[in-house]
Amino acid sequence: METERLLRAAADFLSTRPNATLDEIGAAAGVSHSTLYRHFDGRTALLEALDHAAIEQMRDALKTSHWQEYSPTDALRILVAACEPVAGYLTLRYVQGQSFETRKSVAEWREINSEIEEIFLRGQRAGEFRTDVTADWLTEAFFSLVSGAGWSVQLGRVARREFTARRANPAWRD
């Protein structure tokens, strides 16, 4: 549980201070440098752990949302809400870019992207989502929405309860 708390605090802090030192990350998480090192053997190990946590939480969101049981529009709304806990990690992925990925995680993210892309493909075939852009583009828009909503919640611009897509005017609808 301590590791999960440290990861969440590190993701939140690094998304606003991407070049922070381990000392600064530890201070933001409320632990000493040595405590942080007991959990993660350096910055690379911390970033890998953050990436792994993001992957696991995205997989969990996809699984628990049961998106296959709903219309594409409802599936997306439910999935956005299910992704609220992973939003901080997604923001960090955008901020850190490629330095955040490992060869293994690239393949795992591809699987996640494919599953989300399937929602958009179904929606396009059903006439629920726009067809003037690719499902891949819509998938990136989805990640941007979740990341941006999480960022806005973190900065206090919007209330956490406003996270769901039904409050947004999503880019995937005509």
Coordinates of C-alpha atoms in Angstrom, one line a residue:
M1 CA 0.0 0.0 0.0
E2 CA 2.9 2.3 0.8
T3 CA 4.3 1.8 -2.7
E4 CA 1.0 2.6 -4.3
R5 CA 0.7 5.8 -2.3
L6 CA 4.3 6.8 -3.3
L7 CA 3.6 6.0 -7.0
R8 CA 0.4 8.2 -7.0
A9 CA 2.2 11.0 -5.3
A10 CA 5.2 10.7 -7.6
A11 CA 2.9 10.7 -10.7
D12 CA 1.1 13.8 -9.5
F13 CA 4.3 15.7 -8.7
L14 CA 6.2 14.6 -11.8
S15 CA 3.3 15.7 -14.0
T16 CA 3.9 19.2 -12.8
R17 CA 7.7 19.0 -12.3
P18 CA 9.0 16.5 -14.9
N19 CA 12.7 17.2 -14.1
A20 CA 12.3 16.9 -10.3
T21 CA 15.1 15.1 -8.4
L22 CA 14.4 12.1 -6.3
D23 CA 14.8 14.3 -3.2
E24 CA 12.1 16.6 -4.5
I25 CA 9.8 13.7 -5.4
G26 CA 10.4 12.1 -2.0
A27 CA 9.6 15.4 -0.2
A28 CA 6.4 15.8 -2.3
A29 CA 5.4 12.3 -1.3
G30 CA 6.2 13.0 2.3
V31 CA 9.1 10.6 2.6
S32 CA 12.8 10.8 2.8
H33 CA 15.2 10.2 -0.1
S34 CA 16.3 6.9 1.5
T35 CA 12.7 5.7 1.9
L36 CA 12.1 6.4 -1.8
Y37 CA 15.3 4.5 -2.7
R38 CA 14.1 1.5 -0.6
H39 CA 11.1 1.3 -2.9
F40 CA 12.8 2.3 -6.2
D41 CA 16.4 1.9 -7.1
G42 CA 16.7 5.3 -8.8
R43 CA 14.7 7.4 -11.2
T44 CA 14.6 4.8 -14.0
A45 CA 13.1 2.2 -11.7
L46 CA 10.5 4.8 -10.4
L47 CA 9.5 5.6 -14.0
E48 CA 9.2 1.9 -14.9
A49 CA 7.1 1.3 -11.8
L50 CA 4.9 4.3 -12.7
D51 CA 4.5 2.9 -16.3
H52 CA 3.6 -0.5 -14.9
A53 CA 1.0 1.0 -12.5
A54 CA -0.6 3.0 -15.4
I55 CA -0.8 -0.2 -17.5
E56 CA -2.3 -2.2 -14.7
Q57 CA -4.9 0.5 -13.9
M58 CA -5.8 1.0 -17.5
R59 CA -6.3 -2.8 -17.9
D60 CA -8.4 -2.8 -14.7
A61 CA -10.5 0.2 -16.0
L62 CA -11.1 -1.7 -19.3
K63 CA -12.1 -4.9 -17.5
T64 CA -14.3 -3.4 -14.8
S65 CA -16.1 -1.0 -17.3
H66 CA -17.5 -4.0 -19.2
W67 CA -17.5 -1.8 -22.2
Q68 CA -18.4 -4.6 -24.6
E69 CA -21.9 -4.8 -23.0
Y70 CA -22.9 -1.3 -23.9
S71 CA -23.4 0.9 -26.9
P72 CA -20.2 2.6 -28.1
T73 CA -21.4 5.9 -26.7
D74 CA -22.3 4.5 -23.3
A75 CA -19.2 2.3 -23.3
L76 CA -17.0 5.4 -23.7
R77 CA -18.8 7.4 -21.1
I78 CA -18.4 4.5 -18.6
L79 CA -14.7 3.9 -19.6
V80 CA -13.8 7.6 -19.1
A81 CA -15.3 7.5 -15.6
A82 CA -13.4 4.2 -14.9
C83 CA -10.2 5.9 -16.0
E84 CA -10.3 8.6 -13.4
P85 CA -7.9 6.8 -11.0
V86 CA -5.3 6.5 -13.8
A87 CA -5.6 10.0 -15.1
G88 CA -2.5 11.2 -13.2
Y89 CA -0.4 8.5 -14.7
L90 CA -1.6 9.3 -18.2
T91 CA -0.8 13.0 -17.7
L92 CA 2.7 11.9 -16.6
R93 CA 3.0 9.8 -19.8
Y94 CA 2.3 12.8 -21.9
V95 CA 4.8 15.0 -19.9
Q96 CA 7.6 12.4 -19.9
G97 CA 7.1 11.2 -23.4
Q98 CA 9.3 8.3 -24.7
S99 CA 11.5 8.4 -21.6
F100 CA 8.6 6.9 -19.8
E101 CA 8.3 3.8 -21.9
T102 CA 10.2 0.5 -22.0
R103 CA 10.2 -2.0 -24.9
K104 CA 7.8 -4.2 -22.9
S105 CA 5.5 -1.4 -22.0
V106 CA 5.2 -0.2 -25.6
A107 CA 3.7 -3.6 -26.5
E108 CA 1.3 -3.5 -23.5
W109 CA 0.2 0.0 -24.4
R110 CA -0.5 -1.1 -27.9
E111 CA -2.9 -3.8 -26.6
I112 CA -4.7 -1.2 -24.5
N113 CA -4.9 1.2 -27.4
S114 CA -6.3 -1.6 -29.6
E115 CA -9.0 -2.3 -27.1
I116 CA -10.0 1.3 -26.8
E117 CA -9.8 1.8 -30.6
E118 CA -12.3 -1.1 -30.9
I119 CA -14.9 1.1 -29.1
F120 CA -14.4 3.8 -31.7
L121 CA -14.5 1.4 -34.6
R122 CA -17.8 0.0 -33.3
G123 CA -19.1 3.5 -32.8
Q124 CA -18.1 4.6 -36.3
R125 CA -19.8 1.5 -37.9
A126 CA -22.9 2.2 -35.8
G127 CA -23.0 5.9 -36.9
E128 CA -22.5 7.1 -33.3
F129 CA -19.0 8.5 -33.8
R130 CA -17.6 10.7 -36.5
T131 CA -16.0 9.1 -39.4
D132 CA -13.9 12.0 -40.8
V133 CA -11.1 11.0 -38.5
T134 CA -9.5 7.6 -37.8
A135 CA -10.3 5.5 -34.8
D136 CA -6.6 5.8 -33.9
W137 CA -7.0 9.5 -33.8
L138 CA -10.1 9.2 -31.6
T139 CA -8.2 6.9 -29.3
E140 CA -5.5 9.6 -28.8
A141 CA -8.3 12.1 -28.2
F142 CA -9.7 9.8 -25.6
F143 CA -6.3 9.6 -23.8
S144 CA -6.0 13.4 -24.0
L145 CA -9.5 13.9 -22.6
V146 CA -8.8 11.6 -19.6
S147 CA -5.3 13.2 -19.0
G148 CA -6.6 16.7 -19.4
A149 CA -9.6 16.1 -17.1
G150 CA -7.2 14.6 -14.5
W151 CA -4.9 17.6 -14.8
S152 CA -7.8 20.0 -14.3
V153 CA -9.0 18.1 -11.2
Q154 CA -5.4 18.1 -9.9
L155 CA -5.1 21.9 -10.4
G156 CA -8.5 22.5 -8.8
R157 CA -10.0 23.9 -12.0
V158 CA -12.9 21.4 -12.0
A159 CA -14.4 19.2 -9.3
R160 CA -13.6 15.5 -9.3
R161 CA -17.3 14.7 -9.8
E162 CA -17.1 16.5 -13.2
F163 CA -14.7 13.9 -14.6
T164 CA -17.1 11.9 -16.6
A165 CA -17.5 12.3 -20.3
R166 CA -21.1 13.3 -20.1
R167 CA -20.0 16.7 -18.8
A168 CA -17.6 17.1 -21.8
N169 CA -18.3 17.8 -25.4
P170 CA -16.2 15.0 -26.8
A171 CA -14.3 15.2 -30.0
W172 CA -15.5 11.9 -31.2
R173 CA -19.1 13.0 -31.7
D174 CA -20.4 14.9 -34.7

